[in-house]
XYZ file of C-alpha atoms in Angstrom:
691
model
C 35.444 79.858 64.930
C 36.848 79.258 61.130
C 35.822 76.486 59.242
C 39.514 75.931 59.401
C 40.786 76.250 62.739
C 37.345 73.535 62.948
C 38.932 71.331 60.512
C 42.708 71.394 62.153
C 41.053 70.584 65.923
C 39.555 67.523 64.710
C 42.455 66.580 62.695
C 44.819 67.072 65.337
C 42.110 64.843 67.730
C 43.060 61.740 65.046
C 43.055 61.737 61.377
C 40.003 61.828 59.651
C 38.360 60.882 56.054
C 36.915 63.932 54.007
C 33.224 62.392 54.795
C 33.591 62.275 58.299
C 34.500 66.128 58.688
C 31.729 66.795 56.425
C 29.382 64.512 58.316
C 30.856 66.546 61.628
C 31.225 69.841 60.802
C 28.204 70.555 58.140
C 27.947 72.656 55.195
C 29.949 70.487 52.848
C 30.925 73.233 50.333
C 32.753 75.356 52.919
C 34.417 72.315 54.811
C 35.574 70.722 51.026
C 37.329 74.115 50.486
C 38.653 74.296 53.587
C 40.530 70.694 53.202
C 41.634 72.175 49.625
C 43.263 74.839 51.362
C 44.714 73.536 54.344
C 46.275 70.736 52.286
C 47.481 73.482 49.542
C 49.245 75.075 52.399
C 50.945 72.065 53.164
C 49.521 71.885 57.204
C 47.457 68.807 56.080
C 48.124 65.818 53.874
C 46.204 63.444 52.973
C 47.347 59.542 52.786
C 45.379 56.330 51.512
C 41.756 58.569 51.507
C 42.849 60.027 55.056
C 43.777 63.741 56.385
C 46.592 64.254 58.570
C 47.614 67.053 60.305
C 51.725 67.670 58.490
C 53.024 68.189 61.955
C 51.774 65.132 63.716
C 54.584 63.316 61.899
C 51.602 60.305 61.189
C 52.291 61.692 57.433
C 55.695 60.342 57.432
C 55.396 57.277 59.842
C 51.894 55.613 59.072
C 52.024 52.648 57.323
C 48.998 51.529 54.979
C 48.160 47.943 55.969
C 44.890 46.014 55.998
C 43.611 44.408 59.544
C 43.482 40.819 58.474
C 42.969 38.933 61.968
C 40.948 40.164 65.194
C 41.260 38.268 68.397
C 39.549 39.388 71.486
C 42.106 41.459 72.622
C 44.641 41.451 69.748
C 44.910 42.079 66.054
C 47.337 41.817 63.166
C 47.742 44.539 60.413
C 49.682 43.057 56.785
C 51.453 45.353 54.928
C 51.717 44.973 51.211
C 55.307 44.389 51.531
C 57.025 44.020 54.966
C 55.891 41.682 57.704
C 52.695 42.088 59.815
C 52.102 44.550 62.650
C 50.935 43.079 66.020
C 48.140 45.198 67.631
C 46.790 45.426 71.040
C 43.347 45.581 71.802
C 43.956 49.243 73.298
C 45.364 50.133 69.656
C 42.584 48.752 68.069
C 40.131 51.968 68.048
C 37.425 50.415 66.805
C 39.167 48.739 63.291
C 37.495 45.883 62.113
C 38.898 43.025 60.164
C 39.284 43.540 56.331
C 39.336 47.497 57.162
C 42.229 49.164 55.150
C 44.252 51.277 58.235
C 46.772 53.561 58.723
C 49.237 51.797 61.504
C 51.218 53.997 63.557
C 54.950 52.020 64.976
C 55.510 52.271 68.911
C 58.771 52.716 69.408
C 59.318 50.164 72.241
C 57.843 46.881 71.319
C 56.884 44.341 74.708
C 59.022 41.745 72.447
C 62.196 43.432 70.999
C 63.106 43.392 67.794
C 59.173 42.782 66.410
C 56.595 45.318 64.472
C 54.141 46.760 66.983
C 51.766 49.389 66.386
C 48.654 51.133 66.700
C 45.342 52.226 64.471
C 45.070 55.323 63.662
C 42.797 55.799 61.084
C 40.582 53.310 58.883
C 41.476 54.064 55.033
C 39.122 51.500 53.670
C 36.402 50.665 55.576
C 34.644 47.365 55.259
C 31.096 48.170 55.904
C 29.861 44.490 55.704
C 29.473 41.367 57.719
C 27.585 38.276 57.866
C 27.286 36.273 61.035
C 24.725 35.198 63.508
C 22.022 37.339 65.338
C 22.009 37.081 68.928
C 20.199 38.977 71.411
C 21.529 40.397 74.840
C 20.010 42.653 77.489
C 16.683 43.365 75.319
C 18.878 44.574 72.544
C 20.142 42.643 69.103
C 23.376 41.999 67.865
C 25.686 40.460 65.596
C 28.160 38.107 66.140
C 30.023 37.983 62.802
C 31.354 35.198 61.790
C 34.870 36.115 61.301
C 35.448 37.449 65.173
C 32.145 35.841 66.615
C 33.417 37.032 70.048
C 32.336 41.001 69.094
C 29.097 42.581 69.114
C 28.188 44.768 66.545
C 24.529 46.457 68.098
C 21.897 46.673 65.671
C 19.688 49.328 65.532
C 15.995 48.689 66.101
C 15.065 51.175 63.049
C 17.235 49.070 60.639
C 16.866 45.279 61.952
C 14.827 44.471 59.241
C 12.938 41.403 61.254
C 15.758 39.636 62.184
C 15.059 37.865 65.451
C 17.667 35.996 67.623
C 19.591 32.914 65.894
C 19.177 34.102 62.217
C 21.920 33.609 60.203
C 22.024 37.491 58.793
C 24.294 39.840 56.751
C 24.666 43.580 57.943
C 26.556 46.794 56.821
C 28.087 49.113 59.669
C 25.970 52.479 59.475
C 27.623 54.330 62.087
C 30.962 53.878 62.633
C 32.043 54.603 66.446
C 35.837 55.055 68.634
C 34.868 51.786 69.896
C 33.329 48.527 68.822
C 30.524 49.438 71.427
C 29.614 52.357 69.623
C 29.267 51.059 66.347
C 25.802 50.308 64.988
C 24.187 48.346 62.314
C 21.580 47.343 59.599
C 20.657 44.490 58.566
C 21.346 43.896 54.478
C 19.829 40.508 54.250
C 18.460 38.114 56.706
C 18.937 34.449 55.431
C 17.129 32.277 58.284
C 18.424 30.015 60.874
C 21.960 29.629 61.567
C 21.193 26.049 62.315
C 20.582 25.203 58.968
C 23.962 24.785 56.698
C 22.056 25.599 53.476
C 21.412 29.193 54.592
C 24.533 29.720 56.732
C 26.341 28.701 53.019
C 24.173 31.524 51.238
C 25.345 33.815 53.733
C 28.875 32.536 53.358
C 28.580 33.628 49.421
C 26.788 36.740 50.014
C 29.824 37.594 51.776
C 32.365 37.006 49.274
C 30.404 38.298 46.826
C 29.479 35.390 45.121
C 26.161 34.998 43.578
C 24.401 32.748 40.812
C 22.827 35.433 39.078
C 24.832 37.808 36.299
C 24.538 41.069 35.527
C 22.056 41.889 32.640
C 24.685 42.364 30.031
C 26.305 39.187 30.502
C 22.500 37.292 30.555
C 21.615 38.966 27.372
C 25.045 37.854 25.406
C 24.749 34.404 26.453
C 21.005 34.023 25.246
C 22.131 35.274 21.757
C 24.119 32.150 21.710
C 22.797 30.007 19.586
C 23.369 25.877 18.688
C 26.585 25.640 16.908
C 25.547 24.226 13.048
C 27.094 24.331 9.366
C 28.720 27.264 9.343
C 30.727 27.288 12.463
C 32.209 23.942 11.404
C 34.149 25.225 8.471
C 37.926 25.058 8.941
C 37.436 22.137 12.091
C 38.458 18.951 11.862
C 35.080 16.976 12.073
C 35.301 14.161 14.313
C 31.788 12.979 14.789
C 32.318 9.972 13.436
C 34.942 8.818 16.145
C 33.520 6.969 19.367
C 34.210 10.157 21.364
C 32.679 9.831 25.317
C 32.573 11.985 28.394
C 33.222 10.663 31.805
C 32.056 12.152 35.248
C 30.121 12.271 38.366
C 26.215 11.465 37.460
C 25.040 14.758 38.817
C 27.441 16.769 36.569
C 26.013 19.021 34.497
C 28.789 21.101 32.977
C 30.829 18.774 30.681
C 33.716 20.147 29.837
C 36.164 16.835 28.707
C 35.930 14.283 26.070
C 38.110 11.251 25.258
C 38.638 9.193 22.271
C 41.567 6.217 22.832
C 43.072 3.607 19.800
C 45.546 1.147 20.357
C 48.620 0.790 17.471
C 51.434 -1.515 17.225
C 53.745 1.054 19.146
C 51.782 2.566 21.248
C 48.309 4.510 21.534
C 46.586 7.802 19.765
C 44.844 9.322 22.948
C 42.507 12.267 22.094
C 41.531 15.122 24.988
C 38.587 17.174 23.119
C 37.916 20.177 25.537
C 34.686 22.401 25.134
C 35.734 25.777 22.969
C 34.558 28.150 25.469
C 36.820 30.778 23.824
C 34.987 30.445 20.177
C 31.611 31.875 22.231
C 33.140 34.284 25.090
C 35.231 36.751 22.850
C 38.166 39.062 24.104
C 36.470 42.373 26.295
C 32.894 40.716 25.950
C 30.878 41.347 29.062
C 30.821 37.668 29.093
C 34.499 37.355 29.372
C 34.977 39.963 32.310
C 32.275 38.399 34.490
C 34.363 35.223 33.947
C 37.434 36.930 34.718
C 36.070 38.617 37.983
C 34.601 35.330 39.098
C 37.847 33.450 38.106
C 36.184 29.756 38.612
C 33.139 28.392 39.366
C 32.459 27.133 43.256
C 31.098 23.547 44.140
C 29.372 23.051 47.343
C 27.129 19.642 48.410
C 24.319 19.309 45.492
C 25.218 23.049 43.898
C 27.355 24.722 42.067
C 27.972 28.977 41.661
C 28.742 28.446 37.850
C 31.715 31.005 36.054
C 29.692 31.442 33.064
C 25.825 31.580 32.745
C 23.540 28.273 32.306
C 23.157 28.926 28.895
C 26.955 27.918 28.275
C 27.887 25.905 30.848
C 25.092 23.836 30.536
C 24.123 24.613 27.043
C 26.165 25.361 23.954
C 29.871 24.752 25.775
C 28.753 21.633 27.494
C 29.877 18.331 25.591
C 26.423 16.894 25.947
C 25.753 13.283 24.729
C 24.063 12.673 21.091
C 24.714 16.364 20.381
C 27.312 18.728 17.835
C 29.751 20.182 19.937
C 32.868 22.652 19.278
C 35.748 21.417 20.355
C 39.709 22.239 21.181
C 41.477 18.574 21.009
C 44.867 17.632 21.908
C 45.512 14.458 19.635
C 48.518 12.724 21.290
C 50.446 9.976 20.275
C 52.188 7.804 23.105
C 54.712 4.809 23.057
C 54.490 1.358 24.324
C 55.449 3.392 28.068
C 53.064 5.906 27.755
C 55.426 8.790 26.972
C 54.213 11.663 24.848
C 56.142 10.928 20.944
C 54.501 13.830 19.726
C 51.108 15.795 19.934
C 48.879 18.374 18.093
C 46.066 20.895 19.178
C 43.280 21.083 16.823
C 39.820 22.699 16.351
C 37.562 20.277 15.929
C 33.820 19.080 15.886
C 32.873 15.999 17.793
C 29.065 14.502 18.769
C 29.706 12.281 22.081
C 28.558 8.832 22.365
C 27.903 8.226 25.801
C 27.515 10.558 29.103
C 29.322 8.137 30.907
C 29.442 7.962 35.077
C 32.438 7.064 37.040
C 30.311 4.550 39.012
C 29.056 2.870 36.029
C 32.449 2.599 34.539
C 33.637 1.383 37.675
C 30.883 -1.072 37.866
C 31.895 -2.388 34.165
C 35.493 -2.768 34.663
C 35.249 -4.646 38.238
C 32.925 -7.113 35.878
C 29.709 -6.134 38.138
C 27.866 -4.041 35.219
C 23.950 -5.176 34.699
C 22.837 -5.695 31.096
C 21.147 -2.185 30.719
C 24.788 -0.847 31.671
C 26.680 -3.294 28.707
C 24.236 -2.114 26.545
C 24.650 1.643 27.728
C 28.455 1.393 26.757
C 28.187 -0.726 23.804
C 29.193 2.659 21.553
C 32.323 2.304 23.636
C 32.684 -0.743 25.018
C 36.315 -1.485 22.589
C 37.720 1.481 23.999
C 37.667 0.630 27.578
C 40.214 -2.049 28.379
C 42.020 0.580 25.699
C 42.261 3.148 28.473
C 43.067 0.723 31.514
C 46.166 -0.638 29.335
C 46.990 3.415 28.897
C 46.171 3.843 32.340
C 48.659 1.191 33.820
C 51.785 2.105 31.479
C 51.171 6.190 33.065
C 50.375 5.119 36.430
C 53.731 3.195 36.570
C 55.683 6.550 35.043
C 53.991 8.730 37.900
C 55.354 6.538 40.301
C 58.666 6.098 38.748
C 58.991 9.784 38.785
C 57.991 10.286 42.270
C 54.844 12.215 41.957
C 52.959 13.180 45.146
C 50.121 11.338 45.709
C 48.240 12.494 48.914
C 45.235 11.022 50.721
C 42.300 13.203 50.264
C 39.811 13.531 52.795
C 36.894 14.861 50.355
C 33.636 14.363 51.704
C 30.169 13.582 49.832
C 27.260 15.010 51.176
C 24.090 13.445 51.255
C 21.501 15.419 51.487
C 17.547 15.321 52.251
C 14.544 17.064 49.551
C 14.687 20.335 52.025
C 18.467 20.220 51.364
C 19.456 19.023 54.982
C 22.681 17.266 55.595
C 21.338 13.342 56.547
C 24.836 11.892 55.605
C 28.646 11.931 55.391
C 31.251 9.542 53.618
C 34.681 9.725 52.412
C 34.189 10.221 48.809
C 36.054 7.376 46.943
C 38.419 7.618 43.642
C 38.300 4.758 41.592
C 39.882 3.705 38.554
C 37.795 5.464 35.487
C 38.518 8.442 38.029
C 41.507 7.945 38.141
C 42.538 7.821 34.316
C 40.560 10.413 33.344
C 42.879 12.424 35.750
C 45.989 10.799 34.350
C 44.394 11.624 30.741
C 44.038 15.051 31.276
C 47.217 15.942 32.791
C 48.859 14.440 29.823
C 47.102 17.183 27.905
C 47.658 19.612 30.181
C 51.672 19.178 30.246
C 51.539 19.117 25.872
C 49.501 22.807 26.412
C 52.484 24.188 28.488
C 55.048 22.534 26.736
C 54.166 24.043 23.565
C 53.767 27.325 24.881
C 57.092 27.124 26.743
C 59.164 25.991 23.270
C 57.718 28.628 21.645
C 57.768 31.121 24.569
C 54.265 32.253 24.389
C 52.716 34.311 26.988
C 50.745 32.156 28.799
C 48.988 31.184 32.187
C 51.287 28.271 33.858
C 50.064 26.364 36.732
C 53.260 26.246 38.870
C 54.176 24.867 42.237
C 57.477 25.335 43.712
C 59.396 23.337 46.152
C 58.981 23.536 49.878
C 61.006 26.334 51.736
C 63.634 26.015 54.500
C 60.951 26.857 57.470
C 58.392 24.659 56.592
C 60.789 22.107 55.854
C 62.178 21.956 59.234
C 58.678 21.716 60.960
C 57.893 18.656 58.453
C 61.372 17.069 59.487
C 59.928 17.295 63.517
C 56.818 15.749 62.103
C 58.706 12.942 60.765
C 61.213 12.802 63.841
C 58.097 12.398 66.196
C 56.447 10.118 63.460
C 59.406 7.322 63.605
C 60.376 8.186 59.969
C 63.474 9.345 58.362
C 63.431 12.896 58.258
C 67.554 13.352 56.419
C 66.920 14.654 53.177
C 69.534 14.554 50.588
C 69.262 18.296 50.389
C 68.016 21.312 52.367
C 64.693 20.575 51.327
C 63.237 17.522 50.045
C 63.023 16.388 46.594
C 59.337 14.859 45.154
C 60.486 11.748 45.429
C 61.661 11.526 48.829
C 58.143 12.966 50.086
C 56.386 9.933 47.559
C 58.272 8.144 49.357
C 57.016 9.117 52.804
C 53.763 9.058 51.808
C 53.625 5.154 50.522
C 55.340 4.300 53.610
C 52.749 5.782 55.910
C 49.475 4.915 53.519
C 46.688 2.781 55.116
C 48.815 3.818 58.599
C 47.461 5.457 61.818
C 49.845 8.438 60.830
C 48.600 8.616 57.468
C 46.107 11.419 57.858
C 49.059 13.549 60.184
C 51.584 12.728 58.018
C 50.186 13.584 54.644
C 48.603 16.807 55.917
C 51.951 17.596 57.091
C 53.667 16.922 53.999
C 50.780 18.877 52.276
C 51.326 22.336 54.505
C 55.057 22.028 54.030
C 54.521 22.944 50.411
C 54.149 25.640 48.665
C 50.714 26.672 47.433
C 49.775 26.150 43.482
C 49.150 28.844 41.897
C 49.092 30.374 38.532
C 51.881 32.418 36.864
C 52.595 33.744 33.229
C 56.300 32.524 33.729
C 56.864 28.208 33.470
C 58.199 27.200 36.839
C 57.387 23.760 36.795
C 55.016 21.548 38.918
C 56.941 20.293 41.992
C 54.188 18.373 43.361
C 53.373 16.174 40.100
C 57.164 16.380 38.950
C 56.661 17.956 35.899
C 59.206 20.799 33.898
C 55.742 21.504 31.519
C 52.337 22.274 33.130
C 49.093 24.336 32.930
C 45.528 23.966 33.149
C 43.564 23.422 29.694
C 40.815 21.130 30.529
C 38.163 22.911 32.159
C 37.453 26.318 30.582
C 34.025 26.393 31.505
C 34.633 26.335 35.301
C 38.576 27.842 34.769
C 39.697 31.336 33.735
C 42.591 30.133 33.799
C 41.806 27.247 31.470
C 39.868 29.764 29.407
C 42.813 32.094 28.963
C 44.958 29.652 27.344
C 42.550 28.380 24.927
C 42.143 32.038 23.747
C 45.803 32.143 22.787
C 45.788 28.634 21.685
C 43.386 29.546 19.381
C 45.076 32.360 17.601
C 48.664 30.479 17.389
C 46.810 27.540 15.786
C 45.489 29.773 13.250
C 49.133 31.308 12.253
C 49.611 34.651 14.655
C 53.005 35.420 14.714
C 54.927 35.302 18.087
C 55.581 38.681 18.375
C 51.869 39.630 17.437
C 50.699 37.166 20.649
C 53.372 38.754 22.966
C 51.989 41.705 22.158
C 48.076 40.838 22.669
C 48.476 38.728 25.572
C 51.598 39.615 28.176
C 49.870 42.102 30.130
C 47.091 39.901 29.754
C 48.150 36.343 30.595
C 50.108 37.851 33.812
C 46.457 39.855 34.681
C 44.625 36.645 34.231
C 47.158 34.762 36.209
C 46.714 37.273 39.339
C 43.389 37.218 39.777
C 42.905 33.410 38.746
C 45.023 32.682 41.751
C 43.324 34.949 43.994
C 39.995 33.781 42.918
C 40.605 30.494 43.459
C 41.592 30.879 46.986
C 38.332 32.531 47.609
C 36.407 29.361 46.260
C 38.204 27.082 48.217
C 37.516 28.702 51.337
C 34.164 28.850 50.594
C 33.967 25.501 49.526
C 35.721 24.090 52.817
C 33.595 26.501 54.893
C 30.475 25.040 53.113
C 31.660 21.893 53.834
C 32.287 21.978 57.119
C 28.686 23.588 57.945
C 27.352 20.584 56.592
C 29.354 18.429 58.721
C 28.635 20.225 61.545
C 24.468 19.946 60.842
C 24.899 16.175 60.100
C 26.575 16.153 63.532
C 23.789 18.155 65.236
C 21.409 15.080 64.524
C 23.890 12.981 66.515
C 24.740 14.753 70.134
C 25.388 12.525 72.477
C 26.558 9.312 69.734
C 29.883 7.582 70.784
C 32.446 7.460 67.337
C 35.808 5.922 66.830
C 38.467 8.028 65.349
C 41.914 9.702 65.172
C 44.154 12.811 67.008
C 44.382 14.607 62.988
C 45.666 17.913 64.903
C 46.675 19.028 68.450
C 47.542 22.626 69.801
C 47.814 23.948 74.014
C 43.819 24.065 74.184
C 43.418 20.568 72.982
C 43.202 18.198 70.024
C 41.184 17.627 67.112
C 39.780 14.143 66.160
C 38.888 13.547 62.692
C 36.299 10.831 62.095
C 35.933 8.327 59.556
C 33.022 9.934 57.808
C 35.549 12.599 57.607
C 33.324 15.139 60.022
C 36.067 16.567 62.813
C 36.028 17.966 65.954
C 37.738 19.647 68.864
C 38.385 18.008 72.193
C 38.764 20.587 74.839
C 41.783 20.663 76.914
C 39.729 21.666 79.829
C 37.894 18.385 79.399
C 41.066 16.251 79.856
C 41.454 17.226 83.534
C 45.143 18.224 84.832
C 47.412 21.029 83.121
C 47.027 20.800 79.557
C 51.185 20.401 78.141
C 51.823 20.493 74.935
C 54.507 18.556 73.650
C 57.212 19.265 70.792
C 54.050 20.841 69.232
C 53.016 17.366 67.886
C 51.209 15.635 70.846
C 49.140 16.875 74.165
C 50.287 15.621 78.067
C 47.097 16.140 80.643
C 45.784 14.393 83.745
C 48.708 11.845 83.366
C 47.489 11.297 79.840
C 48.761 11.810 76.579
C 47.753 12.428 73.003
C 49.535 11.888 69.632
C 48.669 12.778 65.859
C 47.284 9.431 64.534
C 46.375 7.972 67.920
C 42.821 6.460 67.905
C 40.405 8.039 70.551
C 36.758 7.584 71.189
C 34.609 10.077 71.241
C 31.046 12.046 72.462
C 29.538 14.201 69.959
C 28.339 16.356 72.718
C 27.529 19.907 70.388
C 27.817 21.838 67.318
C 27.817 25.099 65.779
C 26.636 25.125 62.091
C 27.056 28.499 61.423
C 30.999 28.287 62.264
C 31.062 24.640 61.019
C 32.235 23.664 64.435
C 31.667 20.467 66.107
C 32.994 19.861 69.895
C 33.903 16.148 71.337
C 34.799 15.056 74.495
C 36.759 11.522 75.359
C 34.065 8.443 75.780
C 36.770 6.179 76.953
């Protein structure tokens, strides 16, 4: 049989990649030549890197997709442009979550009108998986985090010394026709899956996030020096001004500082931001790496920085008592706190004090000791002025109906070995709220300047809720006994703000606030100014954190050239494509970072609860499903009460409450639960009712 016939025979069985054919048939050059001849003759077609027999019809009908979710007996494949496709278990053919695949639609789906199909080829295989090593029948397997019911067998020759209970990353070395035929090799062993720190290391590895930077990036960072007189030329010198920073005590990457003074008819507010664009030049290795990372990732007591520490903690950070280059937004505000005018200036500053939120909160509450009073003496006169301006800004925020959703962010307390030994809800004090409002003002000014001059830009966009999410929110509000009659098809920001205020401090606060949050579109970055629904602002961008967010760095670069006198036409030529690319990449990177931070928090919370198994806690029902309900504790830990433990046949009522065993549990209900199990690797906590 000729090599061409052998190639056709294998492709008639199923579509394959060229590499598969070479592995099966050997003689790489002959296989390569045979494939090229078959493609040229039209008997074989290439589609997304996969070879298909033309007469099979798959070349026309197979849809390129990505397998996005894998259940025990089903999966969903996402199209680039179109609805997801349901894949029954029999049609998966060994495809893994994250694989690029070709899907053939069934002519007669089980649900009329739906899309259902089977995977006919893997076009872009995902090779790396992170999970927990388990032992079964004398063999080692990986239970992947994103499909823990699967078992990927680890080859003995590639086990890398892992043991059952380890957190590990594997690479698929061999792919078979089904999951049982796949074989994996260990790429990285992290340690015990019962330790949150090791599980988070694995999460970061899976996402490709690391503290290590490429050699070229490190070399560029090492070459940077402390700013000196040559850097100060043509800059506004503000080193004599009482400028200072306010951050959490552990912050090392300080990118914003403030100054403030009162006038007869209002205030002058200066928001001074680290001039990162002075150091990170367009097209440099530093810039390319920062764009790829998109944002710093914060979790527990650690950070995976967007920029090397020589910049983030060094020459860019607005550290106390040293000269630093800044990009300042200097605003004139009227008696109501509204912006009368503003300007952007390249400046040199010297922070007088490294302020700490908790310390300033203590001073403002009259609880500061002698040491604190002495520390803040250089800027003491500014503190009451800040409070006065904040009061005006807070009133204006409420007047425009800005949405203020209560956060469930946790403060994780770790011991010397990195274990979570304490959980508490993070509180926002007066100083935190003041800084937030001042940064909002500078962000508005940046966006307003860009829109008014039609600059290519990266805006922070938040659109109004869509119809489907609005209807679900109405259902929730109806169940909660709240007014769900909006004046229009979608709620206004003022209507949502009123709902949030009505439930603040009430049993249903958490459920309603999360319902409102889920009803809204996700904020993202776009090159067009579409406004920010949640903040009720026409103009908004992210200007104030260029050390840790690429969008801020991007618009610093654009605004720097605008302030230097570069024409609008030239800016459009240089930055239109850049703004679009930066917006897209930054939005994607933000999603990854948020998922990582959320997953890391869950691991640490599960680790904390693992030390409290058998203990009883009061909590509130925070979510329901037909399988049970979630309960959130005051310390922000959340666990699941399985319906199997409730007695009787569970019934989901209107999507917001669960009935079982003659009882009913609804969102916001107070319950007493016992911690009965944890899975640190998956960030899972199991509760049972203790009542």
